Amino acid sequence: VCTAQMNHDALIDQKTTFRIRGMVCARCVGAVKAVFEQLGFSILAISLGHVVVHGTFSPEQETLLHQALEAQGFSVLSDP
């Protein structure tokens, strides 16, 4: 197996899960989904309080995400 193919496969499997505070209803899911999509995140799964996206992100991208969610009344919870 080619090393480039192995690296490509590893990138495909990368995902990041965000826990979102304040996401309690269907309207919230739609609002949070819109924020992630506007910032170019590729959503793999979304449910109340959780968003799973494809890939990993720079601290700057995550800061923009935090700010955009906070502007909508949500916040990203840190892992305990």
C-alpha positions as protocol buffer text, in pm:
chain_id: "A"
residue {
  index: 1
  type: VAL
  ca { x: 0 y: 0 z: 0 }
}
residue {
  index: 2
  type: CYS
  ca { x: 128 y: 339 z: -97 }
}
residue {
  index: 3
  type: THR
  ca { x: 224 y: 576 z: 187 }
}
residue {
  index: 4
  type: ALA
  ca { x: 26 y: 858 z: 23 }
}
residue {
  index: 5
  type: GLN
  ca { x: -287 y: 637 z: 22 }
}
residue {
  index: 6
  type: MET
  ca { x: -234 y: 549 z: 391 }
}
residue {
  index: 7
  type: ASN
  ca { x: -202 y: 919 z: 480 }
}
residue {
  index: 8
  type: HIS
  ca { x: -512 y: 1001 z: 275 }
}
residue {
  index: 9
  type: ASP
  ca { x: -710 y: 726 z: 452 }
}
residue {
  index: 10
  type: ALA
  ca { x: -597 y: 857 z: 793 }
}
residue {
  index: 11
  type: LEU
  ca { x: -716 y: 1207 z: 703 }
}
residue {
  index: 12
  type: ILE
  ca { x: -1055 y: 1076 z: 594 }
}
residue {
  index: 13
  type: ASP
  ca { x: -1101 y: 905 z: 930 }
}
residue {
  index: 14
  type: GLN
  ca { x: -1017 y: 1215 z: 1136 }
}
residue {
  index: 15
  type: LYS
  ca { x: -1310 y: 1363 z: 1316 }
}
residue {
  index: 16
  type: THR
  ca { x: -1361 y: 1613 z: 1594 }
}
residue {
  index: 17
  type: THR
  ca { x: -1651 y: 1616 z: 1838 }
}
residue {
  index: 18
  type: PHE
  ca { x: -1774 y: 1940 z: 1993 }
}
residue {
  index: 19
  type: ARG
  ca { x: -2004 y: 1949 z: 2296 }
}
residue {
  index: 20
  type: ILE
  ca { x: -2234 y: 2250 z: 2273 }
}
residue {
  index: 21
  type: ARG
  ca { x: -2402 y: 2417 z: 2572 }
}
residue {
  index: 22
  type: GLY
  ca { x: -2748 y: 2563 z: 2518 }
}
residue {
  index: 23
  type: MET
  ca { x: -2842 y: 2334 z: 2230 }
}
residue {
  index: 24
  type: VAL
  ca { x: -3178 y: 2208 z: 2362 }
}
residue {
  index: 25
  type: CYS
  ca { x: -3427 y: 2198 z: 2074 }
}
residue {
  index: 26
  type: ALA
  ca { x: -3467 y: 2150 z: 1699 }
}
residue {
  index: 27
  type: ARG
  ca { x: -3430 y: 2526 z: 1638 }
}
residue {
  index: 28
  type: CYS
  ca { x: -3098 y: 2514 z: 1826 }
}
residue {
  index: 29
  type: VAL
  ca { x: -2977 y: 2225 z: 1611 }
}
residue {
  index: 30
  type: GLY
  ca { x: -3054 y: 2428 z: 1298 }
}
residue {
  index: 31
  type: ALA
  ca { x: -2884 y: 2741 z: 1434 }
}
residue {
  index: 32
  type: VAL
  ca { x: -2570 y: 2552 z: 1540 }
}
residue {
  index: 33
  type: LYS
  ca { x: -2559 y: 2364 z: 1208 }
}
residue {
  index: 34
  type: ALA
  ca { x: -2574 y: 2695 z: 1021 }
}
residue {
  index: 35
  type: VAL
  ca { x: -2280 y: 2835 z: 1221 }
}
residue {
  index: 36
  type: PHE
  ca { x: -2063 y: 2531 z: 1151 }
}
residue {
  index: 37
  type: GLU
  ca { x: -2153 y: 2534 z: 781 }
}
residue {
  index: 38
  type: GLN
  ca { x: -2092 y: 2909 z: 745 }
}
residue {
  index: 39
  type: LEU
  ca { x: -1742 y: 2856 z: 884 }
}
residue {
  index: 40
  type: GLY
  ca { x: -1673 y: 2572 z: 639 }
}
residue {
  index: 41
  type: PHE
  ca { x: -1689 y: 2280 z: 881 }
}
residue {
  index: 42
  type: SER
  ca { x: -1804 y: 1950 z: 731 }
}
residue {
  index: 43
  type: ILE
  ca { x: -2067 y: 1802 z: 967 }
}
residue {
  index: 44
  type: LEU
  ca { x: -2073 y: 1424 z: 998 }
}
residue {
  index: 45
  type: ALA
  ca { x: -2339 y: 1408 z: 1273 }
}
residue {
  index: 46
  type: ILE
  ca { x: -2538 y: 1652 z: 1483 }
}
residue {
  index: 47
  type: SER
  ca { x: -2767 y: 1597 z: 1780 }
}
residue {
  index: 48
  type: LEU
  ca { x: -2871 y: 1789 z: 2089 }
}
residue {
  index: 49
  type: GLY
  ca { x: -2552 y: 1903 z: 2257 }
}
residue {
  index: 50
  type: HIS
  ca { x: -2307 y: 1738 z: 2015 }
}
residue {
  index: 51
  type: VAL
  ca { x: -2161 y: 1808 z: 1672 }
}
residue {
  index: 52
  type: VAL
  ca { x: -1917 y: 1572 z: 1499 }
}
residue {
  index: 53
  type: VAL
  ca { x: -1720 y: 1724 z: 1214 }
}
residue {
  index: 54
  type: HIS
  ca { x: -1470 y: 1590 z: 963 }
}
residue {
  index: 55
  type: GLY
  ca { x: -1107 y: 1679 z: 1023 }
}
residue {
  index: 56
  type: THR
  ca { x: -909 y: 1870 z: 1281 }
}
residue {
  index: 57
  type: PHE
  ca { x: -877 y: 2245 z: 1302 }
}
residue {
  index: 58
  type: SER
  ca { x: -634 y: 2518 z: 1391 }
}
residue {
  index: 59
  type: PRO
  ca { x: -671 y: 2713 z: 1716 }
}
residue {
  index: 60
  type: GLU
  ca { x: -770 y: 3016 z: 1506 }
}
residue {
  index: 61
  type: GLN
  ca { x: -1055 y: 2826 z: 1339 }
}
residue {
  index: 62
  type: GLU
  ca { x: -1177 y: 2701 z: 1674 }
}
residue {
  index: 63
  type: THR
  ca { x: -1165 y: 3055 z: 1815 }
}
residue {
  index: 64
  type: LEU
  ca { x: -1382 y: 3177 z: 1526 }
}
residue {
  index: 65
  type: LEU
  ca { x: -1623 y: 2890 z: 1593 }
}
residue {
  index: 66
  type: HIS
  ca { x: -1644 y: 2972 z: 1965 }
}
residue {
  index: 67
  type: GLN
  ca { x: -1711 y: 3340 z: 1888 }
}
residue {
  index: 68
  type: ALA
  ca { x: -1978 y: 3264 z: 1627 }
}
residue {
  index: 69
  type: LEU
  ca { x: -2157 y: 3019 z: 1857 }
}
residue {
  index: 70
  type: GLU
  ca { x: -2144 y: 3261 z: 2150 }
}
residue {
  index: 71
  type: ALA
  ca { x: -2298 y: 3533 z: 1930 }
}
residue {
  index: 72
  type: GLN
  ca { x: -2594 y: 3295 z: 1880 }
}
residue {
  index: 73
  type: GLY
  ca { x: -2625 y: 3216 z: 2254 }
}
residue {
  index: 74
  type: PHE
  ca { x: -2434 y: 2885 z: 2258 }
}
residue {
  index: 75
  type: SER
  ca { x: -2093 y: 2784 z: 2391 }
}
residue {
  index: 76
  type: VAL
  ca { x: -1847 y: 2500 z: 2335 }
}
residue {
  index: 77
  type: LEU
  ca { x: -1786 y: 2291 z: 2644 }
}
residue {
  index: 78
  type: SER
  ca { x: -1432 y: 2185 z: 2723 }
}
residue {
  index: 79
  type: ASP
  ca { x: -1355 y: 1822 z: 2794 }
}
residue {
  index: 80
  type: PRO
  ca { x: -1350 y: 1750 z: 3169 }
}
